[in-house]
Structure formats: structure tokens, C-alpha cells
Tab-separated table of C-alpha atoms and ligand atoms in Angstrom:
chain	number	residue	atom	x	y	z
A	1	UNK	CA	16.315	24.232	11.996
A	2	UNK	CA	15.141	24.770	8.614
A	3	UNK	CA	11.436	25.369	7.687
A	4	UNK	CA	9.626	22.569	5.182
A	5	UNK	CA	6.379	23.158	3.155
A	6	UNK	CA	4.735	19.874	3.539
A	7	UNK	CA	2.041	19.687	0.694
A	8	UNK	CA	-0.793	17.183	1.962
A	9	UNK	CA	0.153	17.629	5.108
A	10	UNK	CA	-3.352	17.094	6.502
A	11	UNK	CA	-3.319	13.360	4.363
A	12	UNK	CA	-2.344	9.981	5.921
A	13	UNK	CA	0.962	10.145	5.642
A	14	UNK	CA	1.815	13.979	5.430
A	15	UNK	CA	0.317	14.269	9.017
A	16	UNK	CA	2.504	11.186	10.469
A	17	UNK	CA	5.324	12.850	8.436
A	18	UNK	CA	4.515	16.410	9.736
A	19	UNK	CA	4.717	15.017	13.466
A	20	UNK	CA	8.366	13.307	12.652
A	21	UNK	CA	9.471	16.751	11.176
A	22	UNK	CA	8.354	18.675	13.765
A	23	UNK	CA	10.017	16.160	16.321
A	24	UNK	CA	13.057	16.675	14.591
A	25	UNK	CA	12.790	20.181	14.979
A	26	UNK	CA	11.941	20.686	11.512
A	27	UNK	CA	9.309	23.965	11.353
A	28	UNK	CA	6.592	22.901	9.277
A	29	UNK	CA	3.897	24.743	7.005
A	30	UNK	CA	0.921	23.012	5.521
A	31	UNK	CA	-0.652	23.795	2.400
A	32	UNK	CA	-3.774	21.040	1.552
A	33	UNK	CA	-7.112	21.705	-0.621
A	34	UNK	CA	-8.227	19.058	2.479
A	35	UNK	CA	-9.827	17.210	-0.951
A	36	UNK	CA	-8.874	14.247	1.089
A	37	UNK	CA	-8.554	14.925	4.447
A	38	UNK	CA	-9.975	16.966	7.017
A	39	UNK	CA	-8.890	20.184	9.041
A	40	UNK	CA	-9.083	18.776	12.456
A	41	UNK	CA	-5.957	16.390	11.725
A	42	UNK	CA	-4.357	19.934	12.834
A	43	UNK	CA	-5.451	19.318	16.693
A	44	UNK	CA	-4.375	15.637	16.263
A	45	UNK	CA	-0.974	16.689	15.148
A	46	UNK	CA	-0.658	19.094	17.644
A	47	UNK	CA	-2.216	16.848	20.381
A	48	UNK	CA	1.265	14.731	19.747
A	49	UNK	CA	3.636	17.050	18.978
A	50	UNK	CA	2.590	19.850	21.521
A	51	UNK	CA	2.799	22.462	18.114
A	52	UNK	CA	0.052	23.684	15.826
A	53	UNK	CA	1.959	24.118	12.475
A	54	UNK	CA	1.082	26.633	9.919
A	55	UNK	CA	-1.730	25.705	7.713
A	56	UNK	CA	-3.057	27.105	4.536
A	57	UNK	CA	-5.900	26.406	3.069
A	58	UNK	CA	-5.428	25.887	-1.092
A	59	UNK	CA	-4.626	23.867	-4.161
A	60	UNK	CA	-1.044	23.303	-5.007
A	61	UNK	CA	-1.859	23.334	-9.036
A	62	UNK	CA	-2.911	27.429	-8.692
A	63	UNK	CA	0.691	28.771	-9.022
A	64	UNK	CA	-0.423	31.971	-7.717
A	65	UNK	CA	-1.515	29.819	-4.588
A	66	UNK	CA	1.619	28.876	-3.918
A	67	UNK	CA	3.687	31.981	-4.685
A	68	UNK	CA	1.352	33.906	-2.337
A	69	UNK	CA	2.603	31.248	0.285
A	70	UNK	CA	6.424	31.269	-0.146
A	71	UNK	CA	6.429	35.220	-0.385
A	72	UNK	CA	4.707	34.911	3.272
A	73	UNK	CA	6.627	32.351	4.669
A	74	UNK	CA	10.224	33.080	3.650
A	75	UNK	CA	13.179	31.040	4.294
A	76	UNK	CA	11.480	27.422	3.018
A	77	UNK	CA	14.223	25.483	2.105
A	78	UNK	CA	12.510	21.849	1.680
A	79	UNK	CA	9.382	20.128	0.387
A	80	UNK	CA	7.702	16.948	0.776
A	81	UNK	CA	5.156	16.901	-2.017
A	82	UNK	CA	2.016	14.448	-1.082
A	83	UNK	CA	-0.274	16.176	-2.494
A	84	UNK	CA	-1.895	14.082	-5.393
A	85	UNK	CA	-5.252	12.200	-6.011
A	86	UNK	CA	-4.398	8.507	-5.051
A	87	UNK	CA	-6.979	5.967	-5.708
A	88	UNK	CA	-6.069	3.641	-8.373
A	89	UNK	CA	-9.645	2.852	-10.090
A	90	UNK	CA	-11.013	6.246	-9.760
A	91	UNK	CA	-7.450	7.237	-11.627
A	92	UNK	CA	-9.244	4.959	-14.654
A	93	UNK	CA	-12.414	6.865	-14.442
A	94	UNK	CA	-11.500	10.013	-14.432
A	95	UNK	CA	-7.834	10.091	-16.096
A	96	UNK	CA	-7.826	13.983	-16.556
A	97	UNK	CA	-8.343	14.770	-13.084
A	98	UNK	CA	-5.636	13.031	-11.972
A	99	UNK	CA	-3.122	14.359	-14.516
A	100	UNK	CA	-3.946	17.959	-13.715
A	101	UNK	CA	-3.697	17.574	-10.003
A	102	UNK	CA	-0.965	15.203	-9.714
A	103	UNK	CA	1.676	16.448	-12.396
A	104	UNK	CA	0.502	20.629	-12.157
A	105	UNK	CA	1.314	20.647	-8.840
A	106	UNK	CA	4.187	19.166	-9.020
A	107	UNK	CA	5.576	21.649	-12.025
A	108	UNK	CA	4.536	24.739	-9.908
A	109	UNK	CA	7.018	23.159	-7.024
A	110	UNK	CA	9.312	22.928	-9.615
A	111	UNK	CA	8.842	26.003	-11.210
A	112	UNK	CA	9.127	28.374	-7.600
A	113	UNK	CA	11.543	26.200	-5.793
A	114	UNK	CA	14.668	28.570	-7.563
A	115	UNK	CA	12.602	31.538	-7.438
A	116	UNK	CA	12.569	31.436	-3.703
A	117	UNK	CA	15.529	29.823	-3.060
A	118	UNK	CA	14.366	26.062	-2.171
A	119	UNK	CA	16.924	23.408	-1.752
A	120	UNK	CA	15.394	19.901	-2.168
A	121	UNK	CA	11.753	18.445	-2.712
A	122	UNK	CA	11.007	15.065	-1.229
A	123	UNK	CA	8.799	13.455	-3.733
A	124	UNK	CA	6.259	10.920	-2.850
A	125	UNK	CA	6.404	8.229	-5.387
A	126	UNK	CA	5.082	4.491	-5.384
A	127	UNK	CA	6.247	0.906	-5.953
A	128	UNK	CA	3.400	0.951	-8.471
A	129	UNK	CA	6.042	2.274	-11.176
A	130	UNK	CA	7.245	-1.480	-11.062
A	131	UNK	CA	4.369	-2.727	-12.520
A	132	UNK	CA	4.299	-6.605	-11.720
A	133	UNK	CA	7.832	-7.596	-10.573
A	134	UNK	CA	9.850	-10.291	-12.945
A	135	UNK	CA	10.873	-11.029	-9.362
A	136	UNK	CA	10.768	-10.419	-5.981
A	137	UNK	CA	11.918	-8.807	-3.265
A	138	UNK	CA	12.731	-6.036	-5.388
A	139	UNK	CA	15.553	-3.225	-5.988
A	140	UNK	CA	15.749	0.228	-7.101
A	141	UNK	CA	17.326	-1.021	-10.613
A	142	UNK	CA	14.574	-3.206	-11.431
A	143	UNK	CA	12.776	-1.688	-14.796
A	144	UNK	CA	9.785	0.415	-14.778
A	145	UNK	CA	7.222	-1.149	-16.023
A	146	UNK	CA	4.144	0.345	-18.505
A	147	UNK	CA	1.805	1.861	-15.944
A	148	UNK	CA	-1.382	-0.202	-15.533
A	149	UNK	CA	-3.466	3.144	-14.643
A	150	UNK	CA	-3.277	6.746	-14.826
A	151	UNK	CA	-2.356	7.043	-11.011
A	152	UNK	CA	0.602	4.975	-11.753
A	153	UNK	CA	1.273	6.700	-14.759
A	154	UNK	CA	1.537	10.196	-12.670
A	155	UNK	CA	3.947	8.577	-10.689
A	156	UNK	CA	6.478	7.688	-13.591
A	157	UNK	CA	5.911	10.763	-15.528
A	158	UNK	CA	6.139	12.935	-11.879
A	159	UNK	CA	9.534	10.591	-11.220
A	160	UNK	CA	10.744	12.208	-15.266
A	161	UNK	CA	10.134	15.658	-14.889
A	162	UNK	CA	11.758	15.966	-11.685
A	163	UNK	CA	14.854	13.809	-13.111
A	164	UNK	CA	14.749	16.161	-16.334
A	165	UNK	CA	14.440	19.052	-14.424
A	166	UNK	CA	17.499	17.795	-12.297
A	167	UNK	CA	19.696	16.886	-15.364
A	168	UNK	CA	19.076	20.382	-16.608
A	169	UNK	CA	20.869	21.835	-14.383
A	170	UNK	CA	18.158	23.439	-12.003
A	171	UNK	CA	19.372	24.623	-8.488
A	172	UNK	CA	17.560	22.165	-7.019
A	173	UNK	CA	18.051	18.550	-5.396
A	174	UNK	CA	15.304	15.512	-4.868
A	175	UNK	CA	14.817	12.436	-3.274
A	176	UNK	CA	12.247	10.190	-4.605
A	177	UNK	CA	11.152	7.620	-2.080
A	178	UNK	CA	9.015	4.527	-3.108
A	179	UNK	CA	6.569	3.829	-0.818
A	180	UNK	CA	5.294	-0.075	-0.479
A	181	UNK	CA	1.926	-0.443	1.409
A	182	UNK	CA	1.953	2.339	4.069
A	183	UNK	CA	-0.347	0.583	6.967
A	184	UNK	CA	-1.157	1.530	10.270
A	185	UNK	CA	-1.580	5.103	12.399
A	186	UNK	CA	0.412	6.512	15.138
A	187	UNK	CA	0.986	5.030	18.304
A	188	UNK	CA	-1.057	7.600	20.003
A	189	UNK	CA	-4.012	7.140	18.263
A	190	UNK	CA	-4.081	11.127	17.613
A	191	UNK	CA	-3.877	10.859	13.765
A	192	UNK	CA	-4.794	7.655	11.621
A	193	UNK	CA	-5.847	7.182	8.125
A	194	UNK	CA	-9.237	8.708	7.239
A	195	UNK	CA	-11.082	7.000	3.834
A	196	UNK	CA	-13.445	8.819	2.471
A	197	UNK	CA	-16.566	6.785	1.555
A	198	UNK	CA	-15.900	3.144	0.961
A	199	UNK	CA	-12.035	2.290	1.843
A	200	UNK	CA	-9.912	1.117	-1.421
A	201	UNK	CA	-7.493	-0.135	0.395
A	202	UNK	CA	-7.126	-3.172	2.929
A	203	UNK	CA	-6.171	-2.055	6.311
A	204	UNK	CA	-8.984	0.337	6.540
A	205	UNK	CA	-11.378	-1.400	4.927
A	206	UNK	CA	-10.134	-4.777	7.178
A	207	UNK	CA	-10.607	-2.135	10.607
A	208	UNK	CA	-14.165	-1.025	9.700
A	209	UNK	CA	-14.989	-4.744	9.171
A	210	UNK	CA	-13.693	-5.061	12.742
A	211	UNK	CA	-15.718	-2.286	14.011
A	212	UNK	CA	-18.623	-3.537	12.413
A	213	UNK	CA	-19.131	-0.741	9.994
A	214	UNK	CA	-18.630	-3.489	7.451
A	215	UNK	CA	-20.428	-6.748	7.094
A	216	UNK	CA	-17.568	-8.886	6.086
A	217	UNK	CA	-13.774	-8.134	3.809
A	218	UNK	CA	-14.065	-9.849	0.905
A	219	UNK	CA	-10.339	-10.870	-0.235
A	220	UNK	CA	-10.150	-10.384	-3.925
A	221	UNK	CA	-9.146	-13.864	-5.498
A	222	UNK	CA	-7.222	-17.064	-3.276
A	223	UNK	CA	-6.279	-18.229	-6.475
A	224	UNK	CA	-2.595	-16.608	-7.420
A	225	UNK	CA	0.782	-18.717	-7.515
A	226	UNK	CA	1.661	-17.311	-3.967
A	227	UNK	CA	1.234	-19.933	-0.540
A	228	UNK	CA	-1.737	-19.575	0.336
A	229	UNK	CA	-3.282	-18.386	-2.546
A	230	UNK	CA	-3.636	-14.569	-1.909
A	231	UNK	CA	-1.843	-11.469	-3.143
A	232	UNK	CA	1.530	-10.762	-1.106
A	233	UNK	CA	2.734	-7.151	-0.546
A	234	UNK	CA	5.124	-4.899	1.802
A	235	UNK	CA	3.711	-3.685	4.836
A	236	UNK	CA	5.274	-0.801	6.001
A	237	UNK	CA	3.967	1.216	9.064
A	238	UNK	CA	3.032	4.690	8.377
A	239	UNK	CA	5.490	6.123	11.271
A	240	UNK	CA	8.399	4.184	9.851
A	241	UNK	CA	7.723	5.608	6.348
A	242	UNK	CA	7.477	9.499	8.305
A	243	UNK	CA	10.688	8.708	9.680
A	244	UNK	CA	12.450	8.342	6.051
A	245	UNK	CA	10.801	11.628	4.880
A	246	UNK	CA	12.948	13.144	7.741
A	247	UNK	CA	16.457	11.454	7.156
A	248	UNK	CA	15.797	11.945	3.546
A	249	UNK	CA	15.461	15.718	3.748
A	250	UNK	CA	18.522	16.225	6.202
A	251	UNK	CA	20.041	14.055	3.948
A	252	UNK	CA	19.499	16.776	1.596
A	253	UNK	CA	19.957	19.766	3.280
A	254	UNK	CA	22.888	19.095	5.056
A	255	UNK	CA	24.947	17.662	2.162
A	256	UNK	CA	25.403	20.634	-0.209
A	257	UNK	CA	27.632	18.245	-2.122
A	258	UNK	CA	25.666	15.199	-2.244
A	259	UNK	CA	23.947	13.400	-5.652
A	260	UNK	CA	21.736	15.764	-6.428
A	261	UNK	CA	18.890	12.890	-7.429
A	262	UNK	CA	18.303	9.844	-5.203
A	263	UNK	CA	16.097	6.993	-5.338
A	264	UNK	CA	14.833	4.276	-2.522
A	265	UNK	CA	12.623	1.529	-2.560
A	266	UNK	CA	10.533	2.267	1.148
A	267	UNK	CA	9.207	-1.401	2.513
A	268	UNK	CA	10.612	-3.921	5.383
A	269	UNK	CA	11.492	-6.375	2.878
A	270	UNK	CA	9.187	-8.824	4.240
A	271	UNK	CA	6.625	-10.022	1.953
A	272	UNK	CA	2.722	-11.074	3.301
A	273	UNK	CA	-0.365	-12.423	2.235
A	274	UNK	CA	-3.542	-10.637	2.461
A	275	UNK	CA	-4.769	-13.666	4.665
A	276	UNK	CA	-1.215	-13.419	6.761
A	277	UNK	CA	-2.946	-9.778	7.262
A	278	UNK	CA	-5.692	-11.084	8.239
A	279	UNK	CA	-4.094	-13.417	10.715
A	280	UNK	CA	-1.689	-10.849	12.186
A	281	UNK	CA	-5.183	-7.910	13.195
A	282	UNK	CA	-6.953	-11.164	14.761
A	283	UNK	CA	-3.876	-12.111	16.801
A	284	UNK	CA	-2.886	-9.207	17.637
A	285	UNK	CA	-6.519	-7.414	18.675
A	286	UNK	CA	-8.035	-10.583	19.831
A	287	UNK	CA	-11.188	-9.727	17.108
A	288	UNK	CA	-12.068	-11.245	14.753
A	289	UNK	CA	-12.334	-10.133	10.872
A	290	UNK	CA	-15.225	-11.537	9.276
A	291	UNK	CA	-14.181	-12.405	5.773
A	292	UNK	CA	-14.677	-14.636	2.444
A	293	UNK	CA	-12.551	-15.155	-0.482
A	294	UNK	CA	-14.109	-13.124	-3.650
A	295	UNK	CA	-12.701	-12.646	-7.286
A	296	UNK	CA	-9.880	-11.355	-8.154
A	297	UNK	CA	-9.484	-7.265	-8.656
A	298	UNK	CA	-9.131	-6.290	-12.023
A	299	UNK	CA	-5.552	-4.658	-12.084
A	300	UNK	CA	-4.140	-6.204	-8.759
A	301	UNK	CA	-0.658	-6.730	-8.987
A	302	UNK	CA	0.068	-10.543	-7.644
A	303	UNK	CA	3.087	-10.057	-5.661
A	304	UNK	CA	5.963	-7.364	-4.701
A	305	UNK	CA	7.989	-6.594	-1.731
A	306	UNK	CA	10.844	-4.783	-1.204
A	307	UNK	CA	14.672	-4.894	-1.174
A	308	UNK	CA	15.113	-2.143	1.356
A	309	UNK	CA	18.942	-2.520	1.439
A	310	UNK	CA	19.990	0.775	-0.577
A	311	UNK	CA	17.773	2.591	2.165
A	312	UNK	CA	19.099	0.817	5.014
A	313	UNK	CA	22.999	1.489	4.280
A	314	UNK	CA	22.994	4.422	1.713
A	315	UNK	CA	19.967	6.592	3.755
A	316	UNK	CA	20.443	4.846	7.027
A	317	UNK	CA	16.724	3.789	7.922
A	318	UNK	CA	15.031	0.783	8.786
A	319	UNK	CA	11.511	0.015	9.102
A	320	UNK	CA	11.394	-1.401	13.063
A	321	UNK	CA	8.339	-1.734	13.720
A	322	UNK	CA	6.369	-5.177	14.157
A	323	UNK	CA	3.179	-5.891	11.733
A	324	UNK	CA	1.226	-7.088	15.242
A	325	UNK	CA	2.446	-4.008	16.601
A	326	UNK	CA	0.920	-2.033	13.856
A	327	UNK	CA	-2.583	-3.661	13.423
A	328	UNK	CA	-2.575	-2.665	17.172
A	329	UNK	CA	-1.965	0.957	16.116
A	330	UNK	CA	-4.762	0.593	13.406
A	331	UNK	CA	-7.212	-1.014	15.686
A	332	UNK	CA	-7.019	1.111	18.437
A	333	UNK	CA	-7.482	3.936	15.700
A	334	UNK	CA	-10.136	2.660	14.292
A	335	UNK	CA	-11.971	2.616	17.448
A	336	UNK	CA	-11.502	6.343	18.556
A	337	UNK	CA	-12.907	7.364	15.271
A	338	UNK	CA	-15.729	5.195	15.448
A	339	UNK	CA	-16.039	6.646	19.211
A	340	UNK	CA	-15.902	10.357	17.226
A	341	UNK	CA	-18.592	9.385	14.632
A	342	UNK	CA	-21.037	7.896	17.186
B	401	LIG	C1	-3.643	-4.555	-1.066
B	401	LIG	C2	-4.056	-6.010	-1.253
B	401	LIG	C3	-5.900	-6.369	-2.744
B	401	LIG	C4	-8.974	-4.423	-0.325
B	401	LIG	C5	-2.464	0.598	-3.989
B	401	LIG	C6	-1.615	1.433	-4.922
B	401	LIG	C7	-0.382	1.909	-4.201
B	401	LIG	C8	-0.818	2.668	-3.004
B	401	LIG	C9	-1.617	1.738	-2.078
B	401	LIG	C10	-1.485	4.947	-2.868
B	401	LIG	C11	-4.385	-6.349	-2.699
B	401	LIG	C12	-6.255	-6.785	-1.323
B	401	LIG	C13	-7.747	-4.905	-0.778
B	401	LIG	C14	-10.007	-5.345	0.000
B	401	LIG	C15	-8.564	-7.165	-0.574
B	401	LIG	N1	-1.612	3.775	-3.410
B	401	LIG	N2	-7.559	-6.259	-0.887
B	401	LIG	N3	-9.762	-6.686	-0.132
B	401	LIG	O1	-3.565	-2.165	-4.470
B	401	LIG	O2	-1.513	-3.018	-3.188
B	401	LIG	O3	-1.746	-0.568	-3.650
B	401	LIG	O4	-2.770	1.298	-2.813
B	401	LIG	O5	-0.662	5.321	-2.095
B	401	LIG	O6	0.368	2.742	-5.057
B	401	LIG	O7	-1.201	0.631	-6.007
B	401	LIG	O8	-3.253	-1.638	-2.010
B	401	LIG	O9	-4.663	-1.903	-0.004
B	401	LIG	O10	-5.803	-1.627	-2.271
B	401	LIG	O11	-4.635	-3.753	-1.723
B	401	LIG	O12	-8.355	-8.393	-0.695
B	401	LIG	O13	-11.148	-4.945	0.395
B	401	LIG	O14	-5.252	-6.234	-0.504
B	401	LIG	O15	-6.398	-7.330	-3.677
B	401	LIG	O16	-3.919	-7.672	-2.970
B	401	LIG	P1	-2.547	-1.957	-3.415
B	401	LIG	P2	-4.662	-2.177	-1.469
């Protein structure tokens, strides 16, 4: 099977993705600055998979970095680019940073993918590009909207250079997937998502809450035109979203002929509340989630969830698993890292 560079690899949802590909047979090589993640996700991964893949240590915007790397591991013929700064409000404070990293990397991939004879890049993009939705669930032909920070912003000027590049004629294919809210952490409890500091986002912020490392999970504003007041979003479990990174590079790599630029929306079409969240951890863990309703975050989108229908028929996957199912996954997570920080 072929070989994939998996950029991020040692992130959230490279590592999930990492374990899928190497499942699949796919062999895998790392690179990761581990900015955002840590080096021992390599033990988790192979803990699960039963194989260590290659790692290397480095920053995906040094192009010499990454030419060193292809030249020593010939014969790559994919990549799934995670690599990128991700935090929404630190994108506001520090705009620069998050242009450099998040669109240099991506133009060395670019640039050496020919060079060394790459096929296809997998390119980890966001439903963020749709701003606020005129309406929901929503499609792959529903406009892009004027980003509302510079981490968006990456994203839809990361989604035109590799369409540009495309349309130009390059020797190269991509699939851009749209992630909804990844949640969750694999089954085994082996890899997980690991926030640095304070979590930004929900699900690890609602699991540290239930650990106790928080006092209480404030839910930003019960105020919005939505049931029961709170934002709604697309859950999708982490190991569902891994398993499209896989069909989407076969998809690639084993149709020469195919369109050489694809888009899907990535969610389970299923809309929730932040307080159906809420509901789902306590009745699925049995704990409960101390929380109280705060103002609203500047810059939250109100609603969006997806229409997952081009993926299901034209990529053939399905997100299958159950949101109980995955707080599970998150709790029991949560609780082996707390056991490793004791
Ligand atoms: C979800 C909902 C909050 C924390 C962002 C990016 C997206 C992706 C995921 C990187 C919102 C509410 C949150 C808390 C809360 N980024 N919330 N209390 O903002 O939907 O998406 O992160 O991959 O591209 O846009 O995710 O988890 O921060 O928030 O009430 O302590 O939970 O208001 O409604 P978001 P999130």
C-alpha cells in the first residue's frame, strides 16, 4: 500500500487519522513541530495499531524541512495536511502567526508535491468558511461567507490556492474535507484530544468540568432563536472523521481519472444544542456537569449542521457512531489522562 505524509500527525485528529491509515494498511510518516501536541501520542498510536510510524520532528513552513524529508522517505504518494494553528480568538490576537504557519505550509506541500512525485493532498478545511448559514442543514454549494477571523480566513484562502493551483494545471489532485465539530477520542482510550492550557472548545472543556479540574462550564449565551436557547452545531466523532481521511485518499489514489478537486461537507447531519451536549455526557457517564448559562461569545456562530449527503453517496461514508457513545469515549479519556497527570 502506498506511503502518506501525515502533517500533524501527533494533533487530535491526525493521530485518530494516522491509526485509520495505518489500519488500512496505509504506511504512515509523521512530520509535527508538536506546537500542539505531544510526542508520546506516538506510544498511544502504536498501543492501538500495534505500529510505531515514522516521526520527524519539524515545521512544515521550512521548505528545506520538508525536502530533507521526502528525499529520505521516497515513494510518498499522499498527504493529509493538519498542520495549522487552530484556535479561533488567539487567530484575532495574533493574525500574522497564523497566516505564516497555516498558508506557508501549505505552499511548500504544494510546491514539492510534483517535485517528488506526490499524487493527492487531503486538506483539512472547516465549516467555518460558511460563516453563519442563511440556512441549515447545510450543503457544499452554500456561499462562503466573509471570514469572521483570521483562522477562518486561512481556511478560505488555503481552500483558493489549492483550487488555483489545481486549475493551473499542476500534477496534482485534492480533496478538501469540511470538518463540523470533531468530538470525542478513540474507543480505546489510547489517544484523545490534548488542550493545551485552558480548553477553547466544549467537549474538553465540558470533560475537565467532569473531572473536576474545572469548577463549573459556563455556556456562552441561552438566548439565540434555537429551542432551547443555546447554540446548535454538528457533532461528529473524531474516529468517524479519521475514517473519511482514508476513503478520501483511496479515493484519490486509486482513481487516476477521477475530478481532480473535490469538496465534502464532514458532519452527521444532526444538529444539537450545547445543553443537548450537556444532556447526552450526563446520560451517558452517569456524572454530572456542573454548569450555568453565561454571555454570549463574541464571534459564535448561532447555528450550522451539516448536509452530509454528497459524502454519503459521492465518497461513500457515514458518520455511525452514537453522540452517547462518544461522550463515553471522551469521558473515559478524560479520566486516563487525569490518572497520567496525578
Ligand atoms: C461549540 C459551542 C460555544 C466552550 C470552532 C472553530 C471550528 C473548529 C472547532 C478547529 C459554541 C459553546 C464552548 C465553552 C460553551 N476549530 N461553548 N462553553 O466555536 O463551534 O468551532 O472550534 O478545528 O473551525 O470555529 O467550537 O467547541 O469552541 O464551541 O458554551 O466553554 O459550544 O459557544 O456554541 P466552535 P467550540
Amino acid at each position: 500500500m502506498a506511503k502518506i505524509l501525515v502533517t500533524g500527525g501527533t494533533g487530535y485528529i491526525g493521530s485518530h487519522t494516522v491509526v485509520e491509515l495505518q489500519q488500512a494498511g496505509y504506511e504512515v510518516v509523521i512530520i509535527d513541530n508538536l506546537s500542539n501536541s505531544n510526542i508520546n501520542v506516538l506510544d498511544g498510536i502504536e498501543r492501538i495499531s500495534g505500529i510505531r510510524p515514522d516521526f520527524i520532528e519539524g515545521d512544515v513552513t521550512d521548505i528545506e524541512t520538508l525536502r530533507k524529508l521526502f528525499k529520505a522517505h521516497p515513494g510518498i504518494k499522499g498527504i493529509i495536511n493538519f498542520a495549522a494553528s487552530k484556535a479561533v480568538n488567539e487567530s484575532v490576537q495574533k493574525p500574522l502567526l497564523y497566516y505564516r504557519n497555516n498558508l506557508v505550509s501549505l505552499l511548500n506541500l504544494l510546491e514539492l508535491m510534483p517535485e517528488f512525485g506526490v499524487e493527492g493532498i487531503v486538506f483539512s478545511s472547516s465549516c467555518t468558511v460558511y460563516g453563519e448559514p442563511d440556512r441549515n442543514p447545510i450543503d457544499e454549494s452554500a456561499p462562503i461567507k466573509v471570514a469572521t477571523s483570521p483562522y477562518g480566513n486561512t481556511k478560505q484562502i488555503s481552500e483558493e490556492i489549492i483550487t488555483d493551483t489545481i486549475y493551473s494545471g499542476a500534477p496534482i489532485k485534492s480533496i478538501i474535507l469540511r470538518y463540523f465539530n470533531p468530538v470525542g477520542a478513540h474507543p480505546s482510550a489510547e489517544i484523545g484530544e490534548l488542550p493545551l492550557g485552558v480548553p477553547q472548545n466544549l467537549i474538553p472543556y465540558l470533560t475537565q468540568t467532569a473531572a473536576g479540574i474545572r469548577k463549573e462550564l459556563t455556556v456562552f449565551g441561552n438566548d439565540y432563536n434555537t429551542p432551547d436557547g443555546s447554540c446548535i452545531r454538528d457533532f461528529i466523532d473524531v474516529t468517524d472523521l479519521a475514517k473519511a481521511h482514508v476513503i478520501a485518499m483511496r479515493r484519490m489514489l486509486d482513481n487516476p481519472d477521477g475530478d481532480k478537486l473535490e469538496i465534502f461537507n464532514l458532519g452527521t447531519g444532526r444538529g444539537l444544542s450545547v445543553l443537548e451536549l450537556i444532556e447526552s455526557f450526563e446520560r451517558a457517564t452517569g456524572v454530572k456537569v456542573p454548569h450555568k448559562i453565561g454571555p454570549r461569545r463574541e464571534g459564535d456562530i448561532e447555528k450550522i449542521w451539516a448536509e452530509p449527503s454528497k459524502a454519503n453517496n459521492v465518497l461513500g461514508w457515514k458518520a455511525e457512531m452514537d453522540i452517547d457513545d462518544t461522550m463515553r469515549n471522551a469521558w473515559r479519556w478524560q479520566q486516563k489522562i487525569a490518572a497520567k497527570t496525578k
